[in-house]
CSV table of C-alpha atoms in Angstrom, one decimal:
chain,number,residue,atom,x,y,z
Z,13,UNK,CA,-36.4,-64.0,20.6
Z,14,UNK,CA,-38.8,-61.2,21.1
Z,15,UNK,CA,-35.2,-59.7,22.9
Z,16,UNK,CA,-32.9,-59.9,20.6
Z,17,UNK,CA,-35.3,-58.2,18.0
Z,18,UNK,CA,-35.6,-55.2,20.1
Z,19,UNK,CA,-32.0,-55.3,20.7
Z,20,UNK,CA,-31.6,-55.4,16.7
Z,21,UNK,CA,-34.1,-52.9,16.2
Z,22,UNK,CA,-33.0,-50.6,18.4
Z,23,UNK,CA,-29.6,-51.0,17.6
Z,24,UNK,CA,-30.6,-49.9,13.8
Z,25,UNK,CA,-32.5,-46.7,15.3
Z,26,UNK,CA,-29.8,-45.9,17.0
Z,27,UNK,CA,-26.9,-46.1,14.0
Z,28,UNK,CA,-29.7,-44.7,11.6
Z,29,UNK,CA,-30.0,-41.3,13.9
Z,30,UNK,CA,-25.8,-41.5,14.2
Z,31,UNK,CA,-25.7,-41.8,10.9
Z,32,UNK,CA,-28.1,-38.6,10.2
Z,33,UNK,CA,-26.5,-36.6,12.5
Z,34,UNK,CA,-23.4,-37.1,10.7
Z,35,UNK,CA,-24.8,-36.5,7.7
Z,36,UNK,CA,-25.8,-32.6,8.9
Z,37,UNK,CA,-22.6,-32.3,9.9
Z,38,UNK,CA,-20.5,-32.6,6.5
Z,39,UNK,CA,-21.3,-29.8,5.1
Z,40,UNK,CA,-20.3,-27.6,7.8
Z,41,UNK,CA,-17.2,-29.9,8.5
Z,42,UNK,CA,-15.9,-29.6,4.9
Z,43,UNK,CA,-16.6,-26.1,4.9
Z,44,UNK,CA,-14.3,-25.8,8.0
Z,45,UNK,CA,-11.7,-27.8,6.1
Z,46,UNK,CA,-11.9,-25.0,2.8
Z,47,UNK,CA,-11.6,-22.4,5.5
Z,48,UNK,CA,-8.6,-23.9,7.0
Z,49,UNK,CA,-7.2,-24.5,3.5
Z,50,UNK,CA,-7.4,-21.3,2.9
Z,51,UNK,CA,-5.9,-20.0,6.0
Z,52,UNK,CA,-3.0,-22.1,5.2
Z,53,UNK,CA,-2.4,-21.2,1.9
Z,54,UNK,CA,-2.9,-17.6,2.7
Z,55,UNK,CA,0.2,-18.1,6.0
Z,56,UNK,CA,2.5,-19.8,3.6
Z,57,UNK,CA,2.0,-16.8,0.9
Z,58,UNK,CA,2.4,-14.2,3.5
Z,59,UNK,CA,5.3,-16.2,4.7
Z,60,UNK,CA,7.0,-16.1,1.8
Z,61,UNK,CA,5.9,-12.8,0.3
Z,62,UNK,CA,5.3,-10.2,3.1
Z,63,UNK,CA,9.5,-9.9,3.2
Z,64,UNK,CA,10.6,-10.0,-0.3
Z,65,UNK,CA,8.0,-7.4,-1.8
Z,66,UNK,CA,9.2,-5.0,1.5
Z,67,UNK,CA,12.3,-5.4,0.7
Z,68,UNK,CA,11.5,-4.5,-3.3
Z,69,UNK,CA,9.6,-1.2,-2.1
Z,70,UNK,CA,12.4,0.0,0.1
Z,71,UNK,CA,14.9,-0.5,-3.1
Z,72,UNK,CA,12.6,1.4,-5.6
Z,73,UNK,CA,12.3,4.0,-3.3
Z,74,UNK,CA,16.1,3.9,-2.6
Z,75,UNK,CA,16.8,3.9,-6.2
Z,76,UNK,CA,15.0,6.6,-7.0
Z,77,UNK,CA,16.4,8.9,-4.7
Z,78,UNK,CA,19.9,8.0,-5.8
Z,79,UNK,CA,19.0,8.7,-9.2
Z,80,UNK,CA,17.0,11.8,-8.1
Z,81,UNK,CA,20.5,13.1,-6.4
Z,82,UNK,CA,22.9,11.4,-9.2
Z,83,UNK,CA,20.7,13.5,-11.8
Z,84,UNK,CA,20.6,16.5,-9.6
Z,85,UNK,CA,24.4,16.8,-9.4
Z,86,UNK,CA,24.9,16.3,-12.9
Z,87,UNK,CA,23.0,19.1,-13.9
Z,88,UNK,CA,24.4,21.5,-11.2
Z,89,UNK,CA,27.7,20.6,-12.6
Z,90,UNK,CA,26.9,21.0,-16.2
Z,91,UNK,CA,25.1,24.6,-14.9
Z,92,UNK,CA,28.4,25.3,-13.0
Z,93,UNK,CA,31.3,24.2,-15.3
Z,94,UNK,CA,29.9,24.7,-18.6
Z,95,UNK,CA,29.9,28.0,-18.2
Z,96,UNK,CA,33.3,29.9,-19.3
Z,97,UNK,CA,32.3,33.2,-18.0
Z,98,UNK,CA,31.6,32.8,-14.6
Z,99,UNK,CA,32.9,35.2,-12.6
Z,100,UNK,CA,31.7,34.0,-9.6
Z,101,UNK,CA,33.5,31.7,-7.5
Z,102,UNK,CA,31.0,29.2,-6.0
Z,103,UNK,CA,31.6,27.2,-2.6
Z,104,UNK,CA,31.1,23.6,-1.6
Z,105,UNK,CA,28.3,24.9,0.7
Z,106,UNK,CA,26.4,26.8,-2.5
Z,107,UNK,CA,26.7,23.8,-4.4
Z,108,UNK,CA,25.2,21.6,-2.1
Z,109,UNK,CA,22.7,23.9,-1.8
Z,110,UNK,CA,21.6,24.5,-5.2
Z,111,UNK,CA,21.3,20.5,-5.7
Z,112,UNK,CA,19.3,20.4,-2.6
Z,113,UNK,CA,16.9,23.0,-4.1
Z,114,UNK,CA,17.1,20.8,-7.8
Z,115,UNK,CA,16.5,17.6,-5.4
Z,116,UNK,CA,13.4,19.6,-3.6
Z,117,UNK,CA,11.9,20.5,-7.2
Z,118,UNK,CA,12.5,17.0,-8.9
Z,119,UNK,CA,11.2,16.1,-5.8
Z,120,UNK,CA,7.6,18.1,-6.9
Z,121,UNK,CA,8.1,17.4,-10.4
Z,122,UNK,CA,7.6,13.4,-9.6
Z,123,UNK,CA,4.6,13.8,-8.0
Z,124,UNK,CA,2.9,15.7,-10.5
Z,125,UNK,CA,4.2,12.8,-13.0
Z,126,UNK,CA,2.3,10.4,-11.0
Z,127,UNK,CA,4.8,7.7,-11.2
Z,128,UNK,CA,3.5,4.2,-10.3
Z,129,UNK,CA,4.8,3.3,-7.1
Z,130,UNK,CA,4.8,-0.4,-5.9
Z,131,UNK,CA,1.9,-1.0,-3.5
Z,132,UNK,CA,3.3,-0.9,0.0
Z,133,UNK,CA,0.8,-3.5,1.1
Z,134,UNK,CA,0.5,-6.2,-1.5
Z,135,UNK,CA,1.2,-9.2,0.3
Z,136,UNK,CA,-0.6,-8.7,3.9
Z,137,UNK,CA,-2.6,-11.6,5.3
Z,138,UNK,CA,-5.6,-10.2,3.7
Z,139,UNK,CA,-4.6,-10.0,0.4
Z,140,UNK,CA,-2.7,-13.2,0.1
Z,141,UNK,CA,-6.1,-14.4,1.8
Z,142,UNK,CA,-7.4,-13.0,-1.5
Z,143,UNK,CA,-4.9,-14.2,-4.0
Z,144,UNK,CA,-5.4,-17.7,-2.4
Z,145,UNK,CA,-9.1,-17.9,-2.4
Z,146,UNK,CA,-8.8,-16.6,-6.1
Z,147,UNK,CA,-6.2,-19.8,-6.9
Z,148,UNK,CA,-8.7,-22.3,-5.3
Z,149,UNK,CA,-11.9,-20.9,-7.5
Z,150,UNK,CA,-10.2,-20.3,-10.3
Z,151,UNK,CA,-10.8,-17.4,-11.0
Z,152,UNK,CA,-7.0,-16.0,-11.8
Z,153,UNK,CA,-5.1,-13.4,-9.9
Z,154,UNK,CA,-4.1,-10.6,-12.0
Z,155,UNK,CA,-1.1,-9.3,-12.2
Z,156,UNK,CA,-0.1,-10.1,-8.5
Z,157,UNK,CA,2.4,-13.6,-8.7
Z,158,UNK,CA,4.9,-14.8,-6.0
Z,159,UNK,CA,8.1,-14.1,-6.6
Z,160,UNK,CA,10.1,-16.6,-4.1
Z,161,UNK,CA,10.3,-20.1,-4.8
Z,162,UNK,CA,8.3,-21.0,-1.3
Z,163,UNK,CA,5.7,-18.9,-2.7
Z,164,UNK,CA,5.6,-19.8,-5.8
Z,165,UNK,CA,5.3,-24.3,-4.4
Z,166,UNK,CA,2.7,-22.8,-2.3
Z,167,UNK,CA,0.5,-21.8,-5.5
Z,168,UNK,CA,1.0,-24.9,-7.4
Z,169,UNK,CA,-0.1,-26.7,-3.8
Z,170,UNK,CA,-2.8,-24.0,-3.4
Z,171,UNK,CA,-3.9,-24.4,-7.0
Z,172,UNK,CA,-4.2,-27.6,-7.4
């Protein structure tokens, strides 16, 4: 008798200090959980994202020296036919040349414009880090938004 109630008694000790170890442990557990929630949602939006807004920057670049060089030979031929009494016969070479030189200074006039280029690193693991920790407190994301369809699952999974 006097056995089996130290058996009992220890046996409750013993659950009772399990119990309150594993009771300092949650906190730290679920906060390794968040942080792994995050790293996952962050992967899956640099998965998705990292490509597809590269692939954006390198076509608005691309379009914009087109259009630099489309624009720059249509004023060079408006200089060059429009006017009737031109004596001068001009080459293939000096043509070339003067739209390199109205390239070069469209070129200079842009960057004194200070057009709004797209950010060349909006979706690196850090900042889809960011945009992910912003989805799980709520506390919105701006103007960035995913533009794929993986991406875009991955927020409403991240969000909610």
């Amino acid at each position: 008798m006097v056995l089996s109630r130290f058996r009992d008694g220890t046996a409750r000790l013993v659950s009772g200090v399990r119990e309150s170890k594993l009771r300092q442990w949650v906190p730290i557990l679920l906060l390794f959980v968040l942080v792994v929630y995050l790293f996952m949602g962050s992967a899956c939006f640099w998965f998705f994202e990292h490509h597809r807004h590269e692939q954006n920057v390198r076509k608005w670049y691309m379009n914009l020296a087109v259009n630099r060089r489309h624009f720059a030979r249509s004023i060079s031929s408006r200089i060059f036919n429009d006017t009737r009494n031109l004596l001068i016969i001009i080459d293939r070479e000096q043509t070339e040349r003067v739209q390199q030189l109205l390239v070069e200074s469209l070129k200079r006039y842009e960057d004194r414009m200070e057009l709004k280029t797209p950010d060349k690193k909006e979706w690196t693991f850090l900042n889809a880090f960011n945009y992910a920790y912003g989805l799980l407190l709520t506390l919105g994301h701006g103007a960035k938004v995913p533009e794929t369809t993986g991406g875009q699952v991955s927020m409403e999974v991240t969000r909610n």
